[in-house]
């Protein structure tokens, strides 16, 4: 269908008309300016962000009207309402209006999506790909973008997407792809999303220089007065306006609902009739909704309650069955509710309440027994229809009488297991407690009590011990008894009751000695205790004094390997027989597999290598585990990402460290971070400081909660990173306070190895900034001595560099730095090596050896550029100039450094093509393809194909490599 200038395509309309915007003059002026700019042939990009009801849709509606007034073509849609979020469904809903342009575009693979009619005008002539919903290929995105480019060639175009955060992931990737390529196109792209929606693609769009971010503010009391005048034609006093503002928090939608309710109830416009109560429940609106509801027959009330219980997008069939009504009666009841403005149709055969407040009013109108009964029927109805356990469990949590039935308990347990796999222990506890009444816990099903106790371990320690004790006492099956024994010992250790946990370990050893047992594994249980103790410093200290640390186990069984891994990481962190710890960790990694060993212990073994100053070996092990892990279901996945980020940062692979830490923190609210998020936060802070991005580091630090309030060892690294940030901000006094706190905490956790954390190095640098060379030398000497004795090369190299910086004799520095350089050359710690080379070059220059200094400085300068460390690169550049050198451009990095042939190979490889296919397509040998790919990985700082596609897109490869 051709879209004429100023016409409306068949895409879904923006939601219904509302009052003229109030107090939105600045936002409207900006939208007018962007529209006129697009009409003149320039690109524009705007994102509206705010909570529901703040007026985003109203502003988009005004934008569309302005675009039509400027005689621009407009395509718009509201995301997330069609196609059940099929891949690219939102993109197709937009591009369907441009099919005349599509017909002139040489695209391939044109088919209809599953379930789409061949005559459906929405899909006719549009490209549909059988793509991975989360990762459409670069080629697919490029072809879809070409549709936009072709359409823009015929004249200015406005693309509007409301509720963009509800779009499918593939469409979001398309929108981000197009947003990065608006340069030179007369296209205005306008997106709206809810506050708090954390969609990476939309975050990327918002961060683009072209993007204008608009956050409509709540109405003021004067705005409430103007809105009242426009809606009701009445002037009001300040007290009424302030009361409305307090009741609605300035939300235009809620204010409109409140004023409409007052008008329809014919209530005076006075402050007495407006109340602000918790949860933003508006008193007048509640009165109106409840009054309207009870004016209807009983059947309509039953239909309203069924719809409220089922929630949004309830189908008439399920609603009728739940309300115990005939389908025709239920349909008539819905129409009656629609006529009163309580319910709206979603346009896809389902129905919703006009606002969550209305639904809450209907739910609150039911008695506890009525809610229990209706939710119980809803659970059974959904269960019989094959709904997921989590959907059914949502109703069972509100139906205690039904939750105790055997079928319901089974559903709740299944839903709880799903919650555990998705790292939601609080939800798992809530679901399991629904089928384990507290008054009957001791006499309950032992297996159910065991699951509840395990779920409560990190949520409610006392309840966990209580339920696991009951499970152990009631269990008769040997395997369950031993699992309960191990879990109880772990829970007791977390709570600090080490003596009781040790008694259980002895009990486990006794049961393992019984001929008929064959199930007990005391070694695995001891490993559990060691890992559990890392959540409680007092328990950790006590346990280390009571258990042996034999590192000579052969590692033939999973239990032995788990115990070796636990002992190895602790030994390495406290610098106790490091060489034996390394051998033990390598044994675990070499003999263990994810099919026979729990991934947590393989990751622990890799951490033993990390703390033994072998970050390259640790990173290789982390990557192997990450490749085999399920990102959604494996609870260790985020921990592995966090550890991988730390290993990358130690190796100087800063971009990889930032990507891994971002993935580990995806969906996390930093202000509510737990110890599990502390490690990726610390790694991210260090990587940002290494890159010289002080502004981003400062913004991140401002969100992090005070780590001193939590004694967990993971926060030690955040304390250290925060101290380094203060040092970078030239506040050495505050920096030193943080490093001293970190030193105290590390000693308390017996994390005394200089390879565990670089806090001591940055503390030494802080002492130098304060003019205290003696303290800096003392730190350096101790680190060097410890690193030499334990065989820690990275710590030794950085310690020698600190010593050289702190010493007063210029003639001593080159020797210390030369040794540091030789030590670090045997590692892969690229950033530390670059630091040492720059320092050695400066030392040689001060002694007058300019030629030698230039050679060393140039090498350090290029290495600093290669790892992306702007501060170190700047220092090296200035030092080179001081030697009389005129440094040329260093070895290029990034997409702009790729040759045309490398760009072609990279693009095909990113699309998933094999080396043989690429060679045949480009008429080169496979060896040439391999050489080009190796060069691409080096220039982009990647380790393989897995990272290639995301890197090309995030760095705007297409524009950089092809000049578009």
Coordinates of N, CA and C in Angstrom, one line a residue, residues 358-511:
X358 N -8.8 0.9 38.4 CA -10.1 0.4 38.4 C -10.1 -1.1 38.7
X359 N -9.2 -1.8 38.2 CA -9.1 -3.3 38.5 C -8.9 -3.5 40.0
X360 N -8.0 -2.7 40.6 CA -7.8 -2.8 42.1 C -9.1 -2.5 42.8
X361 N -9.9 -1.6 42.4 CA -11.2 -1.3 43.0 C -12.1 -2.5 43.0
X362 N -12.1 -3.2 41.9 CA -13.0 -4.4 41.7 C -12.5 -5.5 42.7
X363 N -11.2 -5.7 42.7 CA -10.6 -6.7 43.6 C -10.9 -6.4 45.0
X364 N -10.7 -5.1 45.4 CA -10.9 -4.7 46.8 C -12.4 -4.9 47.2
X365 N -13.3 -4.9 46.2 CA -14.7 -5.0 46.5 C -15.1 -6.4 46.9
X366 N -14.2 -7.4 46.7 CA -14.5 -8.8 47.1 C -14.1 -9.1 48.5
X367 N -14.8 -9.9 49.1 CA -14.4 -10.4 50.5 C -13.2 -11.4 50.3
X368 N -12.5 -11.7 51.4 CA -11.4 -12.6 51.4 C -11.8 -14.0 50.9
X369 N -12.9 -14.4 51.4 CA -13.4 -15.7 50.9 C -13.8 -15.8 49.4
X370 N -14.4 -14.7 49.0 CA -14.7 -14.6 47.5 C -13.4 -14.6 46.7
X371 N -12.4 -13.8 47.1 CA -11.2 -13.8 46.3 C -10.5 -15.2 46.3
X372 N -10.5 -15.8 47.5 CA -10.0 -17.2 47.6 C -10.6 -18.1 46.6
X373 N -12.0 -18.1 46.6 CA -12.7 -19.0 45.7 C -12.5 -18.7 44.3
X374 N -12.5 -17.5 43.9 CA -12.4 -17.1 42.5 C -10.9 -17.4 42.0
X375 N -10.0 -17.0 42.8 CA -8.6 -17.3 42.4 C -8.3 -18.8 42.3
X376 N -9.0 -19.6 43.2 CA -8.8 -21.0 43.2 C -9.4 -21.6 41.9
X377 N -10.6 -21.1 41.5 CA -11.2 -21.6 40.2 C -10.3 -21.2 39.0
X378 N -9.8 -19.9 39.1 CA -8.9 -19.5 38.0 C -7.7 -20.3 37.9
X379 N -7.1 -20.7 39.0 CA -5.9 -21.6 38.9 C -6.2 -22.9 38.3
X380 N -7.3 -23.5 38.7 CA -7.7 -24.8 38.1 C -8.0 -24.7 36.6
X381 N -8.7 -23.6 36.3 CA -9.0 -23.4 34.9 C -7.8 -23.2 34.0
X382 N -6.8 -22.5 34.5 CA -5.6 -22.3 33.7 C -4.8 -23.6 33.7
X383 N -4.8 -24.3 34.8 CA -4.0 -25.5 34.9 C -4.6 -26.5 33.9
X384 N -5.9 -26.6 33.8 CA -6.5 -27.6 32.9 C -6.3 -27.2 31.4
X385 N -6.1 -25.9 31.2 CA -5.9 -25.4 29.8 C -4.4 -25.5 29.4
X386 N -3.5 -26.0 30.3 CA -2.1 -26.1 30.0 C -1.3 -24.9 30.2
X387 N -1.7 -24.0 31.1 CA -0.9 -22.8 31.3 C 0.4 -23.2 32.1
X388 N 1.3 -22.3 32.0 CA 2.6 -22.5 32.7 C 2.4 -22.6 34.2
X389 N 3.3 -23.3 34.9 CA 3.2 -23.3 36.4 C 3.2 -21.9 37.0
X390 N 4.0 -21.0 36.5 CA 4.1 -19.7 37.1 C 2.8 -18.9 36.9
X391 N 2.1 -19.1 35.8 CA 0.8 -18.4 35.7 C -0.2 -19.0 36.7
X392 N -0.3 -20.3 36.8 CA -1.2 -20.9 37.7 C -0.9 -20.5 39.1
X393 N 0.4 -20.5 39.5 CA 0.9 -20.3 40.8 C 0.5 -18.9 41.3
X394 N 0.5 -17.9 40.3 CA 0.1 -16.5 40.6 C -1.3 -16.5 41.3
X395 N -2.2 -17.3 40.8 CA -3.5 -17.4 41.4 C -3.5 -18.2 42.7
X396 N -2.8 -19.3 42.7 CA -2.7 -20.1 43.9 C -2.2 -19.4 45.2
X397 N -1.3 -18.4 44.9 CA -0.8 -17.6 46.1 C -1.9 -16.8 46.7
X398 N -3.0 -16.5 46.0 CA -4.2 -15.8 46.5 C -5.3 -16.7 46.9
X399 N -5.1 -18.0 46.8 CA -6.2 -19.0 47.1 C -5.6 -20.0 48.1
X400 N -5.5 -19.7 49.4 CA -4.8 -20.6 50.3 C -5.6 -21.9 50.5
X401 N -6.9 -21.9 50.4 CA -7.6 -23.2 50.6 C -7.3 -24.1 49.4
X402 N -7.2 -23.6 48.2 CA -6.9 -24.4 47.0 C -5.4 -24.8 47.0
X403 N -4.5 -24.0 47.5 CA -3.1 -24.2 47.4 C -2.7 -25.5 48.2
X404 N -3.5 -25.9 49.2 CA -3.1 -27.1 50.0 C -3.5 -28.4 49.3
X405 N -4.2 -28.3 48.2 CA -4.6 -29.5 47.5 C -3.4 -30.1 46.8
X406 N -3.3 -31.4 46.7 CA -2.1 -32.1 46.1 C -1.7 -31.6 44.7
X407 N -2.7 -31.4 43.8 CA -2.3 -30.9 42.5 C -1.8 -29.5 42.5
X408 N -2.3 -28.7 43.4 CA -1.9 -27.3 43.5 C -0.4 -27.2 44.1
X409 N -0.2 -28.1 45.1 CA 1.2 -28.1 45.7 C 2.2 -28.5 44.6
X410 N 1.8 -29.4 43.8 CA 2.8 -29.8 42.7 C 3.0 -28.7 41.8
X411 N 2.0 -27.9 41.4 CA 2.2 -26.7 40.6 C 3.1 -25.7 41.2
X412 N 2.8 -25.4 42.5 CA 3.6 -24.4 43.2 C 5.1 -24.8 43.3
X413 N 5.3 -26.1 43.5 CA 6.7 -26.6 43.5 C 7.4 -26.4 42.2
X414 N 6.7 -26.7 41.1 CA 7.2 -26.5 39.8 C 7.5 -25.0 39.5
X415 N 6.6 -24.2 39.9 CA 6.8 -22.7 39.7 C 8.0 -22.2 40.6
X416 N 8.1 -22.8 41.8 CA 9.3 -22.4 42.6 C 10.6 -22.8 42.0
X417 N 10.6 -24.0 41.4 CA 11.9 -24.4 40.8 C 12.2 -23.5 39.6
X418 N 11.2 -23.1 38.9 CA 11.5 -22.1 37.8 C 12.0 -20.8 38.4
X419 N 11.5 -20.4 39.5 CA 12.0 -19.1 40.1 C 13.4 -19.3 40.6
X420 N 13.8 -20.4 41.1 CA 15.1 -20.7 41.5 C 16.1 -20.6 40.3
X421 N 15.7 -21.2 39.2 CA 16.5 -21.2 38.0 C 16.7 -19.8 37.4
X422 N 15.7 -19.0 37.7 CA 15.8 -17.6 37.2 C 16.3 -16.7 38.3
X423 N 17.0 -17.2 39.3 CA 17.6 -16.4 40.3 C 16.6 -15.5 41.1
X424 N 15.5 -16.1 41.4 CA 14.5 -15.3 42.2 C 14.1 -16.1 43.4
X425 N 15.0 -16.2 44.4 CA 14.7 -17.0 45.6 C 13.6 -16.5 46.4
X426 N 13.4 -15.2 46.4 CA 12.3 -14.6 47.2 C 11.0 -15.1 46.7
X427 N 10.8 -15.1 45.4 CA 9.6 -15.6 44.8 C 9.4 -17.1 45.0
X428 N 10.5 -17.9 45.0 CA 10.4 -19.3 45.2 C 9.9 -19.6 46.6
X429 N 10.5 -18.8 47.6 CA 10.0 -19.0 49.0 C 8.5 -18.6 49.1
X430 N 8.1 -17.6 48.5 CA 6.7 -17.2 48.5 C 5.8 -18.3 48.0
X431 N 6.2 -18.9 46.9 CA 5.4 -20.0 46.3 C 5.4 -21.2 47.2
X432 N 6.5 -21.6 47.7 CA 6.6 -22.8 48.5 C 5.8 -22.7 49.8
X433 N 5.9 -21.5 50.4 CA 5.2 -21.3 51.7 C 3.7 -21.3 51.5
X434 N 3.3 -21.0 50.3 CA 1.8 -21.1 50.0 C 1.3 -22.5 50.2
X435 N 2.1 -23.5 50.0 CA 1.6 -24.9 50.1 C 2.2 -25.6 51.4
X436 N 2.9 -24.8 52.2 CA 3.4 -25.4 53.5 C 2.9 -24.4 54.6
X437 N 1.7 -24.6 55.1 CA 1.2 -23.8 56.2 C 2.1 -23.8 57.4
X438 N 2.4 -22.7 58.0 CA 3.4 -22.7 59.1 C 3.0 -23.5 60.3
X439 N 1.7 -23.6 60.5 CA 1.2 -24.4 61.7 C 1.4 -25.9 61.4
X440 N 1.6 -26.3 60.2 CA 1.7 -27.8 59.9 C 3.1 -28.1 59.3
X441 N 4.1 -27.2 59.5 CA 5.4 -27.3 58.8 C 6.1 -28.6 59.3
X442 N 6.1 -28.8 60.7 CA 6.9 -29.9 61.2 C 6.3 -31.3 60.8
X443 N 5.0 -31.4 60.5 CA 4.5 -32.6 60.0 C 4.3 -32.7 58.5
X444 N 4.9 -31.8 57.8 CA 4.7 -31.7 56.4 C 5.5 -32.7 55.6
X445 N 5.4 -32.7 54.3 CA 6.1 -33.6 53.4 C 7.6 -33.2 53.5
X446 N 8.5 -34.2 53.8 CA 9.9 -33.9 54.0 C 10.6 -33.3 52.7
X447 N 10.2 -33.9 51.6 CA 10.8 -33.4 50.3 C 10.4 -31.9 50.1
X448 N 9.1 -31.6 50.4 CA 8.7 -30.2 50.2 C 9.4 -29.3 51.2
X449 N 9.5 -29.7 52.4 CA 10.2 -28.9 53.4 C 11.7 -28.7 53.0
X450 N 12.3 -29.7 52.4 CA 13.6 -29.6 52.0 C 13.8 -28.5 50.9
X451 N 12.8 -28.5 49.9 CA 12.9 -27.5 48.9 C 12.7 -26.1 49.5
X452 N 11.8 -26.0 50.4 CA 11.5 -24.7 51.0 C 12.7 -24.2 51.8
X453 N 13.4 -25.1 52.6 CA 14.5 -24.8 53.3 C 15.7 -24.3 52.5
X454 N 15.9 -25.0 51.3 CA 17.0 -24.6 50.4 C 16.7 -23.2 49.8
X455 N 15.4 -23.0 49.4 CA 15.1 -21.7 48.8 C 15.2 -20.6 49.9
X456 N 15.0 -20.9 51.1 CA 15.0 -19.8 52.2 C 16.5 -19.5 52.6
X457 N 17.4 -20.3 52.2 CA 18.8 -20.2 52.7 C 19.4 -18.8 52.6
X458 N 19.1 -18.1 51.4 CA 19.6 -16.8 51.3 C 18.6 -15.7 51.6
X459 N 17.4 -16.1 52.1 CA 16.3 -15.2 52.3 C 16.0 -15.1 53.8
X460 N 15.9 -16.2 54.4 CA 15.5 -16.2 55.9 C 16.2 -17.4 56.5
X461 N 17.4 -17.1 57.0 CA 18.3 -18.1 57.5 C 17.7 -19.0 58.7
X462 N 17.0 -18.3 59.6 CA 16.4 -19.1 60.7 C 15.3 -20.0 60.2
X463 N 14.4 -19.5 59.3 CA 13.4 -20.4 58.8 C 14.0 -21.5 58.0
X464 N 15.1 -21.3 57.3 CA 15.8 -22.3 56.5 C 16.3 -23.4 57.4
X465 N 16.9 -23.1 58.5 CA 17.4 -24.1 59.5 C 16.2 -24.9 60.0
X466 N 15.2 -24.2 60.4 CA 14.0 -24.9 61.0 C 13.4 -25.9 60.0
X467 N 13.2 -25.5 58.8 CA 12.5 -26.3 57.8 C 13.5 -27.5 57.4
X468 N 14.7 -27.2 57.2 CA 15.7 -28.3 56.9 C 15.8 -29.3 58.0
X469 N 15.8 -28.8 59.2 CA 15.8 -29.8 60.4 C 14.6 -30.7 60.4
X470 N 13.4 -30.1 60.1 CA 12.2 -30.9 60.0 C 12.3 -31.9 58.9
X471 N 12.8 -31.4 57.8 CA 13.0 -32.3 56.6 C 13.9 -33.5 56.9
X472 N 15.0 -33.2 57.6 CA 15.9 -34.3 58.0 C 15.3 -35.2 59.0
X473 N 14.6 -34.7 59.9 CA 13.9 -35.6 60.9 C 12.9 -36.5 60.3
X474 N 12.2 -36.0 59.3 CA 11.1 -36.7 58.8 C 11.4 -37.6 57.6
X475 N 12.6 -37.4 57.0 CA 13.0 -38.1 55.8 C 13.4 -39.6 56.1
X476 N 12.9 -40.5 55.3 CA 13.2 -41.9 55.5 C 14.0 -42.4 54.3
X477 N 13.9 -41.8 53.1 CA 14.6 -42.2 52.0 C 16.1 -41.7 52.1
X478 N 17.1 -42.6 51.9 CA 18.5 -42.3 52.2 C 19.0 -41.1 51.4
X479 N 18.6 -41.0 50.1 CA 19.1 -39.9 49.3 C 18.6 -38.6 49.8
X480 N 17.3 -38.5 50.1 CA 16.8 -37.2 50.6 C 17.4 -36.9 52.0
X481 N 17.6 -37.9 52.8 CA 18.3 -37.6 54.1 C 19.6 -37.0 53.9
X482 N 20.4 -37.5 53.0 CA 21.8 -37.0 52.8 C 21.8 -35.6 52.2
X483 N 20.8 -35.4 51.3 CA 20.7 -34.0 50.7 C 20.3 -33.0 51.8
X484 N 19.3 -33.4 52.6 CA 18.9 -32.6 53.7 C 20.0 -32.3 54.7
X485 N 20.8 -33.4 54.9 CA 22.0 -33.2 55.8 C 23.0 -32.2 55.3
X486 N 23.3 -32.3 54.0 CA 24.2 -31.3 53.4 C 23.7 -29.9 53.4
X487 N 22.4 -29.8 53.1 CA 21.8 -28.4 53.0 C 21.7 -27.8 54.4
X488 N 21.3 -28.6 55.4 CA 21.3 -28.1 56.8 C 22.6 -27.6 57.2
X489 N 23.7 -28.4 56.9 CA 25.0 -28.0 57.3 C 25.4 -26.7 56.7
X490 N 25.0 -26.5 55.4 CA 25.3 -25.3 54.7 C 24.5 -24.1 55.3
X491 N 23.3 -24.3 55.6 CA 22.5 -23.3 56.2 C 23.0 -22.9 57.6
X492 N 23.4 -23.8 58.4 CA 24.0 -23.5 59.7 C 25.3 -22.7 59.6
X493 N 26.1 -23.1 58.6 CA 27.4 -22.4 58.3 C 27.1 -20.9 58.0
X494 N 26.1 -20.7 57.1 CA 25.8 -19.4 56.7 C 25.3 -18.5 57.9
X495 N 24.7 -19.2 58.8 CA 24.2 -18.5 60.0 C 25.3 -18.4 61.1
X496 N 26.5 -19.0 60.9 CA 27.5 -18.9 61.8 C 27.6 -20.0 62.8
X497 N 26.8 -21.0 62.7 CA 26.8 -22.1 63.7 C 27.7 -23.2 63.2
X498 N 29.0 -22.9 63.2 CA 30.0 -23.8 62.6 C 30.1 -25.1 63.4
X499 N 29.9 -25.1 64.7 CA 30.1 -26.3 65.5 C 29.0 -27.3 65.1
X500 N 27.7 -26.8 65.0 CA 26.7 -27.7 64.6 C 26.9 -28.3 63.2
X501 N 27.4 -27.4 62.3 CA 27.7 -27.8 60.9 C 28.7 -28.9 60.9
X502 N 29.8 -28.7 61.8 CA 30.9 -29.7 61.8 C 30.4 -31.0 62.4
X503 N 29.4 -31.0 63.3 CA 28.8 -32.2 63.8 C 28.1 -33.0 62.7
X504 N 27.4 -32.2 61.9 CA 26.7 -32.8 60.8 C 27.6 -33.4 59.7
X505 N 28.8 -32.7 59.5 CA 29.8 -33.3 58.6 C 30.3 -34.6 59.1
X506 N 30.6 -34.7 60.5 CA 31.0 -35.9 61.1 C 29.9 -37.0 60.9
X507 N 28.7 -36.6 61.1 CA 27.6 -37.5 60.9 C 27.5 -38.1 59.5
X508 N 27.8 -37.2 58.5 CA 27.8 -37.6 57.1 C 28.9 -38.6 56.9
X509 N 30.1 -38.3 57.5 CA 31.2 -39.3 57.3 C 30.9 -40.6 57.9
X510 N 30.1 -40.6 59.0 CA 29.8 -41.9 59.6 C 28.8 -42.7 58.7
X511 N 27.8 -42.0 58.2 CA 26.8 -42.6 57.3 C 27.5 -43.1 56.0

